Amino acid sequence: MAVSTGRTLAEALAEGPVLLDGGLSNQLEAQGCDLSDALWSARLLADAPEQIEAAHLAYLRSGAQVLITASYQATFEGFGRHGIGPGRTGALLARSVELARRAAGAARRADPGREVWVAASVGPYGAMLADGSEYRGRYGLTVRELERFHRPRMAALAEAEPDVLALETVPDVDEAEAVVRVAEETGLPVWLSYSVAGGRTRAGQPLEEAFAVAAGREAVVAVGVNCCDPAEAEEAVRVAVAVTGKPAVVYPNSGEGWDAGGRGWTGRSTFDPGRVRAWTGAGARLVGGCCRVGPDRIKELAGLLER
């Protein structure tokens, strides 16, 4: 069964800000894990699940209220290329939810009144390609083809009963339409989060058009941006709220740039936890960090949100 007791995530968002965790991959690397292959953190679902649970616990100790699972890059196609069949892949997807649930359960045993929600990560099609195309979009696939890609793993994740599906780092409107349609089939609440640059989706569409995909969709409990430059976040939040009337979700990366060829981050961090006041003032209710934002930064956000 789902981890949280009492309020649903949507009910909590209606009452005030809820704190997400930070980047899972950077915490795993800090724990000494090698994430150099194409499966990225998803490989550890098979090889070192205890490391994933430990990373979740690190964020819970920092005050996170929502854990995002290690399923961002976990797909039937991706695992299949590494010799892992459909049955085993389905079990690994379920394991991603179970690991977060176990960490949340440990936190609640230590603090019985604590609320923790588990969000099953659904990354974009491009994440499976592991070539940086999730930051470009426009894969040459139709909405129906993207639906067929996302449906099996979303069904497997939903069967494991997370509290919410995180449709995250979506680069374009077509994929957003596909993932929301498939998510609606599961009956679970979802949030929809784009990766943006220059005030547009990564594929170049206006944010007004992008966020409109979520307007009027009952299953969508929050809409916004993630894995973007922190400087882009506030304006994107304002547009998301204006277009949809829904709470916004915002969890930018550190501000460093991703070199897909070299599979590494470049530049310097510009993530300033103090921006959270502007985000919540603009309508953000689900806030945290993405790539290269670790437990220390999440702890700072927690302190600011408590004031």
Short mmCIF file of C-alpha atoms in Angstrom, two decimals:
data_model
loop_
_atom_site.label_atom_id
_atom_site.label_comp_id
_atom_site.label_asym_id
_atom_site.label_seq_id
_atom_site.Cartn_x
_atom_site.Cartn_y
_atom_site.Cartn_z
CA MET A 1 0.00 0.00 0.00
CA ALA A 2 1.05 3.64 -0.34
CA VAL A 3 3.30 5.07 2.32
CA SER A 4 1.56 8.20 3.42
CA THR A 5 -1.22 8.25 5.96
CA GLY A 6 -3.79 10.94 6.49
CA ARG A 7 -3.64 13.69 3.87
CA THR A 8 -3.14 13.09 0.19
CA LEU A 9 -0.40 15.08 -1.47
CA ALA A 10 -3.02 17.26 -3.16
CA GLU A 11 -4.54 18.05 0.24
CA ALA A 12 -1.14 18.94 1.65
CA LEU A 13 -0.39 21.23 -1.30
CA ALA A 14 -3.66 23.05 -0.72
CA GLU A 15 -2.47 23.93 2.77
CA GLY A 16 1.07 25.07 2.02
CA PRO A 17 4.49 24.21 0.56
CA VAL A 18 5.72 20.62 0.55
CA LEU A 19 9.44 19.85 0.27
CA LEU A 20 10.80 17.52 -2.40
CA ASP A 21 14.13 15.75 -2.20
CA GLY A 22 17.16 16.64 -4.35
CA GLY A 23 19.19 14.94 -7.05
CA LEU A 24 19.38 11.19 -6.54
CA SER A 25 22.37 10.65 -8.82
CA ASN A 26 24.65 13.14 -7.08
CA GLN A 27 23.87 11.60 -3.69
CA LEU A 28 24.58 8.12 -5.03
CA GLU A 29 27.90 9.36 -6.40
CA ALA A 30 28.66 10.93 -3.01
CA GLN A 31 28.11 7.46 -1.55
CA GLY A 32 30.76 6.09 -3.92
CA CYS A 33 28.50 4.62 -6.63
CA ASP A 34 29.64 4.45 -10.26
CA LEU A 35 26.92 5.84 -12.56
CA SER A 36 28.96 5.95 -15.76
CA ASP A 37 26.90 3.52 -17.86
CA ALA A 38 23.79 4.24 -19.91
CA LEU A 39 21.38 2.99 -17.24
CA TRP A 40 22.64 5.67 -14.84
CA SER A 41 21.12 5.29 -11.36
CA ALA A 42 18.59 2.71 -12.62
CA ARG A 43 21.38 0.11 -12.77
CA LEU A 44 21.60 0.19 -8.98
CA LEU A 45 18.04 -1.11 -8.74
CA ALA A 46 19.56 -4.45 -9.73
CA ASP A 47 23.13 -4.13 -8.50
CA ALA A 48 23.00 -2.13 -5.26
CA PRO A 49 19.47 -1.36 -4.10
CA GLU A 50 20.73 -0.64 -0.58
CA GLN A 51 22.57 2.39 -1.96
CA ILE A 52 19.32 3.81 -3.33
CA GLU A 53 17.57 3.33 -0.01
CA ALA A 54 20.50 5.02 1.75
CA ALA A 55 20.24 8.00 -0.63
CA HIS A 56 16.53 8.33 0.10
CA LEU A 57 17.28 8.28 3.81
CA ALA A 58 19.86 11.04 3.39
CA TYR A 59 17.19 13.31 1.96
CA LEU A 60 14.67 12.38 4.62
CA ARG A 61 17.20 13.30 7.29
CA SER A 62 17.48 16.69 5.56
CA GLY A 63 13.75 17.30 5.86
CA ALA A 64 12.38 16.09 2.51
CA GLN A 65 8.71 15.17 2.53
CA VAL A 66 8.52 13.64 -0.96
CA LEU A 67 10.89 10.95 -2.26
CA ILE A 68 11.29 10.59 -6.04
CA THR A 69 12.08 7.00 -7.04
CA ALA A 70 15.11 5.75 -8.98
CA SER A 71 12.99 4.94 -12.05
CA TYR A 72 13.72 8.04 -14.16
CA GLN A 73 15.88 6.10 -16.62
CA ALA A 74 14.37 2.67 -15.94
CA THR A 75 12.55 1.35 -19.00
CA PHE A 76 11.78 -2.01 -20.57
CA GLU A 77 13.79 -1.00 -23.65
CA GLY A 78 16.80 0.25 -21.70
CA PHE A 79 17.02 -2.78 -19.45
CA GLY A 80 16.39 -5.02 -22.45
CA ARG A 81 19.55 -3.73 -24.14
CA HIS A 82 21.43 -4.93 -21.06
CA GLY A 83 19.94 -8.41 -21.20
CA ILE A 84 17.25 -7.88 -18.58
CA GLY A 85 13.91 -9.30 -19.68
CA PRO A 86 10.42 -7.84 -19.23
CA GLY A 87 9.57 -9.80 -16.09
CA ARG A 88 12.73 -8.74 -14.30
CA THR A 89 12.31 -5.16 -15.52
CA GLY A 90 8.80 -4.99 -14.09
CA ALA A 91 10.13 -6.24 -10.77
CA LEU A 92 12.90 -3.62 -10.77
CA LEU A 93 10.41 -0.84 -11.46
CA ALA A 94 8.35 -2.05 -8.52
CA ARG A 95 11.53 -2.21 -6.45
CA SER A 96 12.15 1.48 -7.08
CA VAL A 97 8.88 2.27 -5.32
CA GLU A 98 9.50 -0.26 -2.55
CA LEU A 99 12.94 1.21 -1.74
CA ALA A 100 11.45 4.67 -1.32
CA ARG A 101 8.59 3.22 0.70
CA ARG A 102 11.02 1.44 3.03
CA ALA A 103 13.02 4.60 3.60
CA ALA A 104 9.82 6.53 4.28
CA GLY A 105 8.69 3.85 6.69
CA ALA A 106 11.94 4.13 8.62
CA ALA A 107 11.50 7.89 8.87
CA ARG A 108 7.95 7.52 10.12
CA ARG A 109 8.95 4.98 12.74
CA ALA A 110 11.48 7.48 14.05
CA ASP A 111 8.89 10.28 13.95
CA PRO A 112 5.38 8.75 14.00
CA GLY A 113 3.65 11.99 13.06
CA ARG A 114 5.75 12.58 9.98
CA GLU A 115 4.20 12.68 6.51
CA VAL A 116 6.17 11.28 3.59
CA TRP A 117 4.92 10.73 0.05
CA VAL A 118 6.52 8.53 -2.62
CA ALA A 119 6.58 9.83 -6.21
CA ALA A 120 7.36 7.32 -8.94
CA SER A 121 9.62 9.00 -11.47
CA VAL A 122 8.60 8.80 -15.14
CA GLY A 123 11.40 10.29 -17.20
CA PRO A 124 11.03 11.26 -20.87
CA TYR A 125 11.70 9.01 -23.86
CA GLY A 126 15.04 10.74 -24.38
CA ALA A 127 16.30 9.60 -20.97
CA MET A 128 16.18 6.02 -22.23
CA LEU A 129 18.39 7.00 -25.18
CA ALA A 130 21.05 8.30 -22.75
CA ASP A 131 22.33 10.78 -25.32
CA GLY A 132 21.05 14.04 -23.89
CA SER A 133 17.98 14.13 -26.14
CA GLU A 134 15.70 14.61 -23.15
CA TYR A 135 17.05 18.16 -23.27
CA ARG A 136 15.99 18.56 -26.90
CA GLY A 137 12.74 16.65 -27.40
CA ARG A 138 11.22 16.32 -30.85
CA TYR A 139 12.28 12.69 -31.27
CA GLY A 140 10.35 12.20 -34.50
CA LEU A 141 7.68 10.12 -32.75
CA THR A 142 3.95 10.75 -32.72
CA VAL A 143 1.97 11.25 -29.53
CA ARG A 144 0.53 7.74 -29.97
CA GLU A 145 4.00 6.23 -30.36
CA LEU A 146 5.14 8.00 -27.20
CA GLU A 147 2.05 6.69 -25.39
CA ARG A 148 2.96 3.14 -26.40
CA PHE A 149 6.50 3.65 -25.07
CA HIS A 150 5.42 5.04 -21.69
CA ARG A 151 2.42 2.79 -21.01
CA PRO A 152 4.14 -0.47 -19.88
CA ARG A 153 6.47 1.09 -17.34
CA MET A 154 3.85 3.51 -16.04
CA ALA A 155 1.55 0.53 -15.49
CA ALA A 156 4.32 -1.33 -13.64
CA LEU A 157 5.03 1.67 -11.44
CA ALA A 158 1.35 2.24 -10.73
CA GLU A 159 0.92 -1.40 -9.72
CA ALA A 160 3.51 -0.80 -6.97
CA GLU A 161 1.18 1.89 -5.54
CA PRO A 162 3.21 5.06 -5.19
CA ASP A 163 1.39 8.11 -3.88
CA VAL A 164 1.88 10.03 -7.12
CA LEU A 165 3.51 9.75 -10.54
CA ALA A 166 6.20 12.35 -11.29
CA LEU A 167 6.08 13.07 -15.03
CA GLU A 168 9.35 14.94 -15.05
CA THR A 169 11.95 16.62 -17.26
CA VAL A 170 9.49 16.62 -20.16
CA PRO A 171 11.06 18.48 -23.11
CA ASP A 172 8.09 19.17 -25.36
CA VAL A 173 4.33 19.45 -25.60
CA ASP A 174 3.81 16.24 -27.58
CA GLU A 175 5.47 14.12 -24.92
CA ALA A 176 3.59 15.97 -22.19
CA GLU A 177 0.29 15.11 -23.86
CA ALA A 178 1.38 11.48 -24.16
CA VAL A 179 2.49 11.03 -20.56
CA VAL A 180 -0.54 12.77 -19.10
CA ARG A 181 -2.91 10.64 -21.18
CA VAL A 182 -1.22 7.42 -20.09
CA ALA A 183 -1.00 8.56 -16.48
CA GLU A 184 -4.75 9.21 -16.44
CA GLU A 185 -5.25 5.52 -17.21
CA THR A 186 -3.60 4.55 -13.91
CA GLY A 187 -5.99 6.45 -11.67
CA LEU A 188 -3.08 7.94 -9.71
CA PRO A 189 -2.49 11.65 -9.11
CA VAL A 190 0.42 13.07 -11.10
CA TRP A 191 2.55 16.14 -11.43
CA LEU A 192 3.78 17.37 -14.80
CA SER A 193 7.16 19.06 -14.91
CA TYR A 194 8.98 20.42 -17.96
CA SER A 195 12.65 21.11 -18.47
CA VAL A 196 12.89 24.61 -19.91
CA ALA A 197 15.45 27.04 -21.28
CA GLY A 198 15.14 30.65 -22.39
CA GLY A 199 11.54 30.88 -21.25
CA ARG A 200 10.42 28.00 -23.50
CA THR A 201 10.33 24.23 -23.43
CA ARG A 202 13.55 22.52 -24.47
CA ALA A 203 11.89 21.94 -27.84
CA GLY A 204 11.22 25.67 -28.16
CA GLN A 205 7.48 25.88 -27.48
CA PRO A 206 5.98 28.75 -25.45
CA LEU A 207 5.41 27.89 -21.82
CA GLU A 208 1.78 28.99 -22.04
CA GLU A 209 1.20 26.26 -24.63
CA ALA A 210 3.14 23.72 -22.62
CA PHE A 211 1.36 24.27 -19.32
CA ALA A 212 -2.04 24.30 -21.03
CA VAL A 213 -1.69 20.53 -21.39
CA ALA A 214 -2.37 20.27 -17.64
CA ALA A 215 -5.30 22.71 -17.54
CA GLY A 216 -8.54 21.00 -16.60
CA ARG A 217 -6.86 17.62 -16.05
CA GLU A 218 -8.15 16.40 -12.69
CA ALA A 219 -5.32 13.90 -12.23
CA VAL A 220 -2.67 16.64 -12.40
CA VAL A 221 -2.13 17.99 -8.88
CA ALA A 222 0.81 20.27 -9.75
CA VAL A 223 2.52 21.59 -12.87
CA GLY A 224 5.83 23.34 -13.38
CA VAL A 225 9.51 22.84 -14.11
CA ASN A 226 12.52 20.81 -13.06
CA CYS A 227 16.14 20.28 -14.10
CA CYS A 228 16.37 23.85 -15.39
CA ASP A 229 18.55 26.80 -14.49
CA PRO A 230 17.39 28.20 -11.11
CA ALA A 231 17.12 31.64 -12.71
CA GLU A 232 14.33 30.33 -14.98
CA ALA A 233 12.19 28.97 -12.17
CA GLU A 234 10.27 31.94 -10.82
CA GLU A 235 8.83 33.16 -14.10
CA ALA A 236 7.97 29.60 -15.14
CA VAL A 237 6.07 29.14 -11.89
CA ARG A 238 4.08 32.33 -12.53
CA VAL A 239 3.11 31.16 -16.00
CA ALA A 240 2.19 27.66 -14.80
CA VAL A 241 -0.14 29.03 -12.12
CA ALA A 242 -1.67 31.62 -14.44
CA VAL A 243 -2.40 29.09 -17.18
CA THR A 244 -3.67 26.20 -15.06
CA GLY A 245 -4.78 27.60 -11.70
CA LYS A 246 -2.99 24.63 -10.12
CA PRO A 247 -0.21 24.59 -7.53
CA ALA A 248 3.20 24.79 -9.15
CA VAL A 249 6.04 22.30 -8.79
CA VAL A 250 9.60 23.59 -9.08
CA TYR A 251 12.88 21.77 -8.57
CA PRO A 252 15.69 23.23 -10.67
CA ASN A 253 19.15 21.76 -10.99
CA SER A 254 22.30 23.37 -9.63
CA GLY A 255 22.64 25.67 -12.63
CA GLU A 256 25.56 23.71 -14.05
CA GLY A 257 25.39 22.48 -17.64
CA TRP A 258 25.16 18.83 -18.73
CA ASP A 259 27.71 17.63 -21.31
CA ALA A 260 25.97 14.62 -22.88
CA GLY A 261 29.08 13.56 -24.81
CA GLY A 262 31.35 13.67 -21.81
CA ARG A 263 28.54 12.56 -19.46
CA GLY A 264 29.47 15.19 -16.91
CA TRP A 265 28.46 18.56 -15.49
CA THR A 266 30.21 21.80 -16.40
CA GLY A 267 30.24 25.32 -14.99
CA ARG A 268 29.43 26.38 -11.46
CA SER A 269 26.44 26.05 -9.17
CA THR A 270 23.98 28.96 -9.05
CA PHE A 271 21.38 27.24 -6.86
CA ASP A 272 20.40 29.65 -4.10
CA PRO A 273 17.97 28.23 -1.52
CA GLY A 274 16.91 31.80 -0.74
CA ARG A 275 15.00 31.84 -4.05
CA VAL A 276 12.37 29.59 -2.47
CA ARG A 277 10.57 32.63 -1.07
CA ALA A 278 10.09 33.98 -4.59
CA TRP A 279 8.96 30.58 -5.85
CA THR A 280 6.33 30.13 -3.16
CA GLY A 281 5.27 33.75 -3.56
CA ALA A 282 4.63 33.03 -7.24
CA GLY A 283 2.51 29.99 -6.43
CA ALA A 284 4.92 27.09 -6.02
CA ARG A 285 3.76 24.53 -3.48
CA LEU A 286 5.97 21.55 -4.34
CA VAL A 287 9.61 22.68 -4.13
CA GLY A 288 13.03 21.05 -4.06
CA GLY A 289 16.10 20.45 -6.19
CA CYS A 290 17.14 18.30 -9.11
CA CYS A 291 20.57 17.29 -10.44
CA ARG A 292 23.55 18.32 -8.30
CA VAL A 293 21.35 19.66 -5.51
CA GLY A 294 22.20 17.57 -2.47
CA PRO A 295 20.94 16.98 1.07
CA ASP A 296 22.67 20.09 2.46
CA ARG A 297 20.72 22.32 0.08
CA ILE A 298 17.46 20.52 0.83
CA LYS A 299 18.11 21.07 4.52
CA GLU A 300 18.52 24.80 3.83
CA LEU A 301 15.23 24.83 1.93
CA ALA A 302 13.55 23.04 4.83
CA GLY A 303 14.74 25.70 7.25
CA LEU A 304 13.48 28.51 5.04
CA LEU A 305 10.07 26.90 4.54
CA GLU A 306 9.60 26.49 8.29
CA ARG A 307 9.96 30.22 8.96
#
